[in-house]
Amino acid sequence: MTSAIVVFAVLLLIGTPIALLMTLSGLAGSWELGGLRFVQIIAERMFSGVSGYLLMAIPYFIFTSELMNQAGLTERLIAFNNALLGRIRGALSHVNIVVSLFFSGLTGAAITDTVAIGKIIIPAMKREGYTPAYAAAVTACSSIIGPIIPPSVIMVVYASILQNVSVLDLFAAGIAPGILMTASLLVASFVMAWLYKFPRHGDTNLRAAARAFVPTIPALLVPVIILGGILGGLTTITEASAFAAMYTLILGFLVYRTLTVRKVWDCLVATVRFSGVVFFLLASSTVLGWFVTRSGLARDAASIITSISDNWMVQIGLVNVLLILLGTVLDVLPALVVVAPVLVPAMVQLGFDPLHFAIVMIITLNVANITPPVGMTLMTASQIAGVPYERAILTSLPFYLSHLAVIAIVSLWPAFVLFIPGLFD
């Protein structure tokens, strides 16, 4: 175990890519545990980690989200929400958040949401008098709803790594926390709009809102079809993802008529690139996860947590702090594949519900994604807005605090997370 920890620490300090870091540290630990006999089965473990039928859903979901971006769904959602909320002070700020709620189920990744929405709505907010820092802050902080509202690539990855909860349960468990995150952001947005006297448009024209909404209906059916098929027991996750991709292709070519062969090709290239990263991380995490299981590291982690406090609220609070710290230097997916094999068995051993803790981990790591010093999502939004990163950090504090409140509620109230999945038992 010592060699694995040393190799992990050294490689992390010198900036080794996460996938290689996990593979090499797992190899070092396996050699220490069983010598060449254990090392010889690493390749088989890596292959088994990416050969599951469930994982076929990942490239389909990525492809679907890329197609929806190219088909112009973002512009239609913004137009509809702006027509509906235009008379309210700070309308574009609220629209930014609500669009992320609608759009999140089609991306499942915060960075995708930030780029797709930010490139359109951040310039519009700047033209209306919002500061660039505020536009970047609200865009980044609302985009992390994406991996919480199903369908979510992060949840599919989590289920493939741990295999102690189903993707169906994760999807169902993410609905209530995702809506709560949206509501808390809207509260912060309304307060800031009142304090800073943000602009508003004229009275809402319901007819114009209806006209803006009609073109979005076919696209908004994509997550409905996916979740309806899965939760209704009509399709598997993989079948639903494939059907969603085909439906989106037909939608883009025949209904919106915004897709071209060139755009589809670009979507395929982006899908292959992102999928390659995801699958390499999954294969590497299998090596590290196998080592963690054989070495008893999860048991030791549980003992360390227990030695600090036997109060479950303190325990989960400590883990949340650890996840935030980890997420400040790693992106969500790498952080998940590194820490989940160690923390999840430890927390389950301490008596935490595996589904509840899964949602806590996913939410906390995504909030860490807007936490300095890295905070990749917030950094991306600040670059789109053309504002110094430090200024965007300060402006995002009210939204960040609202996310921390959601983490506290979700962590300390398991029934809030488990209520909807319980309806499908």
Coordinates of C-alpha atoms in Angstrom, one line a residue:
M1 CA 0.0 0.0 0.0
T2 CA 2.9 2.3 0.8
S3 CA 4.3 2.1 -2.7
A4 CA 1.0 2.9 -4.3
I5 CA 0.5 6.0 -2.1
V6 CA 4.1 7.2 -2.8
V7 CA 3.7 6.7 -6.6
F8 CA 0.3 8.4 -6.5
A9 CA 1.6 11.5 -4.6
V10 CA 4.8 11.9 -6.7
L11 CA 2.9 11.6 -10.0
L12 CA 0.2 14.0 -8.9
L13 CA 2.9 16.6 -7.9
I14 CA 4.6 16.4 -11.3
G15 CA 1.3 16.8 -13.1
T16 CA 0.9 13.4 -14.6
P17 CA -2.4 12.9 -16.5
I18 CA -5.0 11.4 -14.1
A19 CA -5.5 8.2 -16.1
L20 CA -1.8 7.3 -16.1
L21 CA -1.6 8.3 -12.5
M22 CA -4.3 5.8 -11.4
T23 CA -2.9 3.1 -13.6
L24 CA 0.7 3.4 -12.4
S25 CA -0.2 3.7 -8.8
G26 CA -2.6 0.7 -9.0
L27 CA 0.2 -1.3 -10.7
A28 CA 2.7 -0.3 -7.9
G29 CA 0.2 -1.3 -5.2
S30 CA -0.7 -4.6 -7.0
W31 CA 3.0 -5.5 -7.3
E32 CA 3.4 -4.8 -3.5
L33 CA 0.4 -7.0 -2.7
G34 CA 1.0 -10.0 -4.9
G35 CA 4.0 -9.5 -7.2
L36 CA 3.9 -10.5 -10.8
R37 CA 0.8 -12.7 -10.3
F38 CA -1.3 -9.6 -9.5
V39 CA 0.2 -7.4 -12.2
Q40 CA -0.6 -9.9 -14.9
I41 CA -4.3 -9.6 -14.4
I42 CA -4.3 -5.7 -14.7
A43 CA -4.9 -5.7 -18.5
E44 CA -7.9 -8.0 -18.0
R45 CA -9.3 -5.7 -15.3
M46 CA -8.9 -2.7 -17.5
F47 CA -10.8 -4.4 -20.3
S48 CA -13.6 -5.5 -18.0
G49 CA -13.9 -2.0 -16.7
V50 CA -15.0 -0.7 -20.1
S51 CA -16.8 -3.7 -21.6
G52 CA -20.1 -3.3 -19.9
Y53 CA -23.3 -3.0 -22.0
L54 CA -24.3 0.0 -19.8
L55 CA -21.3 2.0 -20.9
M56 CA -22.5 2.1 -24.5
A57 CA -25.0 4.7 -23.3
I58 CA -22.2 7.3 -22.7
P59 CA -21.2 8.0 -26.4
Y60 CA -24.9 8.0 -27.3
F61 CA -25.7 10.7 -24.7
I62 CA -22.7 12.7 -25.7
F63 CA -23.7 12.5 -29.4
T64 CA -27.2 13.5 -28.5
S65 CA -26.1 16.6 -26.6
E66 CA -23.7 17.6 -29.4
L67 CA -26.5 17.3 -31.9
M68 CA -28.8 19.4 -29.8
N69 CA -26.2 22.1 -29.5
Q70 CA -25.7 22.2 -33.3
A71 CA -29.5 22.2 -33.9
G72 CA -29.9 25.5 -32.2
L73 CA -31.9 24.5 -29.1
T74 CA -30.2 27.0 -26.9
E75 CA -31.3 30.0 -28.9
R76 CA -34.9 28.7 -28.9
L77 CA -34.9 28.1 -25.1
I78 CA -33.5 31.6 -24.4
A79 CA -36.1 33.2 -26.7
F80 CA -39.0 31.4 -25.0
N81 CA -37.8 32.2 -21.4
N82 CA -37.0 35.8 -22.2
A83 CA -40.5 36.2 -23.7
L84 CA -42.0 34.6 -20.5
L85 CA -39.9 36.4 -17.9
G86 CA -39.1 39.6 -19.7
R87 CA -41.1 41.9 -17.4
I88 CA -39.3 40.8 -14.2
R89 CA -36.3 42.8 -13.1
G90 CA -33.1 40.9 -13.9
A91 CA -34.9 38.8 -16.5
L92 CA -31.8 37.6 -18.4
S93 CA -30.3 36.5 -15.1
H94 CA -33.3 34.4 -14.3
V95 CA -33.5 33.1 -17.9
N96 CA -29.9 32.0 -17.7
I97 CA -30.8 29.8 -14.7
V98 CA -34.1 28.4 -16.1
V99 CA -32.5 27.6 -19.5
S100 CA -29.8 25.6 -17.6
L101 CA -32.6 23.6 -16.0
F102 CA -34.1 22.8 -19.3
F103 CA -30.8 22.3 -21.1
S104 CA -29.2 20.3 -18.4
G105 CA -31.1 17.1 -19.2
L106 CA -29.6 17.3 -22.7
T107 CA -26.0 17.8 -21.8
G108 CA -25.2 16.1 -18.5
A109 CA -21.9 18.1 -18.3
A110 CA -21.4 21.5 -16.7
I111 CA -18.7 22.6 -19.1
T112 CA -20.9 21.8 -22.1
D113 CA -23.8 23.9 -20.6
T114 CA -21.4 26.8 -19.9
V115 CA -20.1 26.9 -23.4
A116 CA -23.4 26.3 -25.2
I117 CA -25.4 28.8 -23.2
G118 CA -22.6 31.2 -22.3
K119 CA -21.6 32.1 -25.8
I120 CA -25.1 33.3 -26.5
I121 CA -26.5 34.7 -23.3
I122 CA -23.3 36.3 -21.8
P123 CA -22.9 38.8 -24.7
A124 CA -26.7 39.5 -24.5
M125 CA -26.4 40.2 -20.7
K126 CA -23.4 42.5 -21.3
R127 CA -25.4 44.5 -23.9
E128 CA -28.2 45.0 -21.4
G129 CA -25.9 46.4 -18.8
Y130 CA -25.0 43.4 -16.6
T131 CA -21.4 43.4 -15.6
P132 CA -19.3 40.8 -17.4
A133 CA -18.3 39.3 -14.0
Y134 CA -22.0 38.8 -13.0
A135 CA -22.8 37.3 -16.4
A136 CA -19.9 34.8 -16.0
A137 CA -20.9 34.0 -12.4
V138 CA -24.5 33.2 -13.0
T139 CA -23.7 31.2 -16.2
A140 CA -21.1 29.0 -14.5
C141 CA -23.1 28.5 -11.2
S142 CA -26.3 27.5 -13.0
S143 CA -24.5 25.1 -15.4
I144 CA -23.6 22.6 -12.7
I145 CA -27.3 21.7 -12.6
G146 CA -26.5 19.7 -15.7
P147 CA -24.9 16.6 -14.2
I148 CA -27.6 16.5 -11.5
I149 CA -30.7 16.5 -13.6
P150 CA -31.0 13.3 -15.6
P151 CA -29.9 12.0 -18.0
S152 CA -26.4 12.5 -16.7
V153 CA -23.1 11.1 -18.1
I154 CA -21.6 11.5 -14.7
M155 CA -24.2 9.2 -13.2
V156 CA -23.6 6.5 -15.8
V157 CA -19.9 6.6 -15.0
Y158 CA -20.6 6.4 -11.3
A159 CA -22.8 3.4 -11.7
S160 CA -20.2 1.6 -13.9
I161 CA -17.4 2.3 -11.3
L162 CA -19.2 1.3 -8.1
Q163 CA -22.0 -1.0 -9.3
N164 CA -23.7 -0.7 -5.9
V165 CA -26.5 1.5 -7.2
S166 CA -28.3 1.4 -10.6
V167 CA -28.4 4.2 -13.1
L168 CA -32.2 4.2 -12.9
D169 CA -32.0 5.0 -9.2
L170 CA -29.4 7.7 -9.7
F171 CA -31.5 9.4 -12.3
A172 CA -34.6 9.3 -10.1
A173 CA -32.6 10.5 -7.1
G174 CA -31.1 13.5 -9.0
I175 CA -34.5 15.1 -9.8
A176 CA -35.3 16.7 -6.5
P177 CA -31.8 18.0 -5.7
G178 CA -31.6 19.4 -9.2
I179 CA -34.8 21.3 -8.8
L180 CA -33.7 22.6 -5.4
M181 CA -30.5 23.9 -6.9
T182 CA -32.4 25.7 -9.5
A183 CA -34.8 27.3 -6.9
S184 CA -31.9 28.4 -4.7
L185 CA -30.1 30.0 -7.6
L186 CA -33.3 31.9 -8.6
V187 CA -33.7 33.2 -5.0
A188 CA -30.1 34.5 -5.1
S189 CA -30.8 36.0 -8.6
F190 CA -34.0 37.8 -7.6
V191 CA -32.3 39.3 -4.5
M192 CA -29.3 40.5 -6.5
A193 CA -31.6 41.9 -9.3
W194 CA -33.4 43.9 -6.6
L195 CA -30.2 45.1 -4.9
Y196 CA -28.4 46.1 -8.1
K197 CA -31.5 47.4 -10.1
F198 CA -30.9 45.1 -13.0
P199 CA -32.9 45.9 -16.2
R200 CA -36.2 44.5 -17.2
H201 CA -38.1 44.4 -20.5
G202 CA -41.7 45.4 -21.2
D203 CA -44.8 43.5 -20.3
T204 CA -44.9 39.9 -21.2
N205 CA -46.8 39.1 -24.3
L206 CA -48.3 35.6 -23.7
R207 CA -48.9 35.1 -27.4
A208 CA -45.3 35.9 -28.2
A209 CA -44.2 33.5 -25.4
A210 CA -46.4 30.8 -26.8
R211 CA -45.0 31.3 -30.3
A212 CA -41.5 31.1 -28.9
F213 CA -42.4 27.9 -26.9
V214 CA -43.9 25.9 -29.7
P215 CA -40.6 25.4 -31.6
T216 CA -38.9 24.1 -28.4
I217 CA -41.5 21.3 -27.8
P218 CA -39.9 18.6 -30.1
A219 CA -36.5 19.2 -28.6
L220 CA -37.7 19.2 -25.0
L221 CA -39.3 15.8 -25.7
V222 CA -35.8 14.3 -25.8
P223 CA -35.2 14.0 -22.0
V224 CA -38.9 13.1 -21.7
I225 CA -38.5 10.2 -24.1
I226 CA -35.3 9.1 -22.4
L227 CA -36.6 9.3 -18.8
G228 CA -40.1 8.0 -19.7
G229 CA -38.7 4.9 -21.4
I230 CA -36.2 4.2 -18.6
L231 CA -38.4 4.9 -15.6
G232 CA -41.4 3.3 -17.3
G233 CA -39.5 0.1 -17.8
L234 CA -39.9 0.2 -21.6
T235 CA -36.2 0.5 -22.5
T236 CA -32.8 0.0 -20.9
I237 CA -30.5 3.0 -20.4
T238 CA -28.5 2.1 -23.5
E239 CA -31.6 1.6 -25.7
A240 CA -33.0 4.9 -24.6
S241 CA -29.7 6.7 -25.3
A242 CA -29.6 5.2 -28.8
F243 CA -33.2 6.1 -29.5
A244 CA -32.6 9.7 -28.3
A245 CA -29.6 10.0 -30.7
M246 CA -31.7 8.8 -33.7
Y247 CA -34.7 11.0 -32.7
T248 CA -32.3 14.1 -32.4
L249 CA -30.9 13.4 -35.9
I250 CA -34.4 13.3 -37.4
L251 CA -35.3 16.4 -35.4
G252 CA -32.3 18.4 -36.7
F253 CA -32.7 17.4 -40.3
L254 CA -36.4 17.3 -40.8
V255 CA -38.0 19.5 -38.1
Y256 CA -35.5 22.3 -37.4
R257 CA -33.6 21.8 -40.6
T258 CA -30.5 23.2 -39.0
L259 CA -28.3 20.1 -39.1
T260 CA -26.0 19.5 -42.0
V261 CA -23.7 16.6 -42.9
R262 CA -20.8 18.7 -41.8
K263 CA -22.3 19.5 -38.5
V264 CA -23.1 15.9 -37.8
W265 CA -19.5 15.0 -38.7
D266 CA -18.3 17.6 -36.2
C267 CA -20.6 16.1 -33.6
L268 CA -19.2 12.6 -34.2
V269 CA -15.6 13.8 -33.9
A270 CA -16.4 15.6 -30.6
T271 CA -18.2 12.5 -29.3
V272 CA -15.2 10.2 -30.1
R273 CA -12.8 12.6 -28.4
F274 CA -14.9 13.0 -25.2
S275 CA -15.8 9.3 -25.1
G276 CA -12.1 8.3 -25.5
V277 CA -11.3 10.4 -22.4
V278 CA -14.1 8.9 -20.4
F279 CA -13.3 5.3 -21.3
F280 CA -9.6 5.7 -20.6
L281 CA -10.5 7.1 -17.2
L282 CA -12.8 4.2 -16.5
A283 CA -10.3 1.6 -17.5
S284 CA -7.7 3.3 -15.2
S285 CA -10.1 3.6 -12.3
T286 CA -10.7 -0.1 -12.5
V287 CA -7.1 -0.8 -11.7
L288 CA -7.0 1.6 -8.8
G289 CA -10.4 0.3 -7.6
W290 CA -9.3 -3.3 -7.6
F291 CA -6.2 -2.4 -5.6
V292 CA -8.3 -0.5 -3.1
T293 CA -10.6 -3.5 -2.6
R294 CA -7.7 -6.0 -2.2
S295 CA -5.6 -3.7 0.1
G296 CA -8.3 -2.8 2.6
L297 CA -7.8 0.9 2.0
A298 CA -11.5 1.6 2.2
R299 CA -11.7 -0.1 5.6
D300 CA -8.8 2.0 6.8
A301 CA -10.5 5.1 5.5
A302 CA -13.7 4.2 7.4
S303 CA -11.6 3.8 10.6
I304 CA -9.9 7.2 10.1
I305 CA -13.3 8.9 9.7
T306 CA -14.7 7.0 12.8
S307 CA -11.7 8.0 14.9
I308 CA -12.4 11.7 14.3
S309 CA -16.1 11.4 15.2
D310 CA -18.8 8.8 15.5
N311 CA -21.5 11.4 14.7
W312 CA -22.9 10.7 11.2
M313 CA -23.5 14.4 10.5
V314 CA -19.9 15.3 11.3
Q315 CA -18.7 12.4 9.2
I316 CA -20.5 13.4 6.1
G317 CA -19.5 17.0 6.7
L318 CA -15.8 16.0 6.8
V319 CA -16.2 14.0 3.6
N320 CA -17.9 17.0 1.9
V321 CA -15.0 19.3 2.8
L322 CA -12.6 16.6 1.4
L323 CA -14.6 16.5 -1.8
I324 CA -14.6 20.2 -2.2
L325 CA -10.8 20.4 -1.7
L326 CA -10.2 17.6 -4.2
G327 CA -12.6 19.2 -6.7
T328 CA -10.7 22.5 -6.6
V329 CA -7.7 20.9 -8.3
L330 CA -9.4 18.1 -10.4
D331 CA -12.3 18.2 -12.8
V332 CA -15.5 16.4 -11.8
L333 CA -15.0 13.1 -13.8
P334 CA -11.3 12.5 -12.8
A335 CA -12.1 13.4 -9.2
L336 CA -14.9 11.0 -9.2
V337 CA -13.0 8.0 -10.6
V338 CA -10.1 8.7 -8.2
V339 CA -11.9 9.1 -4.9
A340 CA -15.1 7.0 -5.3
P341 CA -13.5 3.6 -5.0
V342 CA -12.1 4.6 -1.6
L343 CA -14.8 6.8 -0.1
V344 CA -18.0 5.0 -1.2
P345 CA -17.2 1.6 0.4
A346 CA -15.9 3.4 3.5
M347 CA -19.1 5.4 3.9
V348 CA -21.3 2.4 3.2
Q349 CA -19.4 0.5 5.9
L350 CA -20.2 3.4 8.3
G351 CA -23.9 2.9 7.6
F352 CA -24.7 5.5 4.9
D353 CA -27.2 4.7 2.2
P354 CA -25.2 4.1 -1.0
L355 CA -27.7 6.0 -3.2
H356 CA -27.9 8.9 -0.8
F357 CA -24.1 9.2 -0.6
A358 CA -23.8 8.9 -4.4
I359 CA -25.9 12.0 -5.0
V360 CA -24.1 13.9 -2.2
M361 CA -20.8 13.0 -3.9
I362 CA -21.9 14.0 -7.4
I363 CA -23.4 17.3 -6.2
T364 CA -20.4 18.2 -4.0
L365 CA -17.9 17.5 -6.7
N366 CA -19.8 19.6 -9.2
V367 CA -20.0 22.5 -6.8
A368 CA -16.2 22.1 -6.4
N369 CA -16.0 22.6 -10.1
I370 CA -16.7 26.3 -9.6
T371 CA -14.4 26.5 -6.6
P372 CA -11.0 28.3 -6.9
P373 CA -8.1 27.8 -7.5
V374 CA -9.1 25.8 -10.6
G375 CA -12.9 25.9 -10.9
M376 CA -12.8 24.9 -14.6
T377 CA -16.5 25.8 -15.3
L378 CA -16.2 29.3 -13.7
M379 CA -12.9 29.9 -15.4
T380 CA -14.4 29.0 -18.8
A381 CA -17.3 31.4 -18.2
S382 CA -15.0 34.2 -17.3
Q383 CA -13.0 33.7 -20.5
I384 CA -16.2 33.8 -22.5
A385 CA -17.2 37.0 -20.7
G386 CA -13.7 38.5 -21.1
V387 CA -13.4 39.3 -17.4
P388 CA -10.5 38.5 -14.9
Y389 CA -11.1 35.2 -13.1
E390 CA -10.7 36.7 -9.7
R391 CA -13.5 39.2 -10.3
A392 CA -15.8 36.4 -11.4
I393 CA -15.0 34.5 -8.2
L394 CA -16.1 37.4 -6.0
T395 CA -19.3 38.0 -7.9
S396 CA -20.2 34.3 -7.8
L397 CA -20.2 34.2 -3.9
P398 CA -24.0 34.5 -3.4
F399 CA -24.7 31.7 -5.9
Y400 CA -21.9 29.6 -4.4
L401 CA -23.4 30.0 -0.9
S402 CA -26.8 28.9 -2.3
H403 CA -25.1 25.7 -3.6
L404 CA -23.5 25.1 -0.2
A405 CA -27.0 25.3 1.4
V406 CA -28.2 22.7 -1.1
I407 CA -25.3 20.4 -0.2
A408 CA -26.1 20.8 3.5
I409 CA -29.8 19.9 2.9
V410 CA -29.1 17.0 0.7
S411 CA -26.4 15.6 3.1
L412 CA -28.4 15.9 6.3
W413 CA -31.8 14.9 4.9
P414 CA -31.5 11.6 3.1
A415 CA -35.2 11.2 2.7
F416 CA -35.2 14.3 0.4
V417 CA -33.0 12.3 -2.0
L418 CA -34.5 8.9 -1.6
F419 CA -38.2 9.9 -1.9
I420 CA -38.5 9.8 -5.7
P421 CA -36.5 6.6 -6.2
G422 CA -38.7 5.0 -3.5
L423 CA -41.8 5.6 -5.7
F424 CA -40.3 3.2 -8.3
D425 CA -39.5 0.3 -5.9

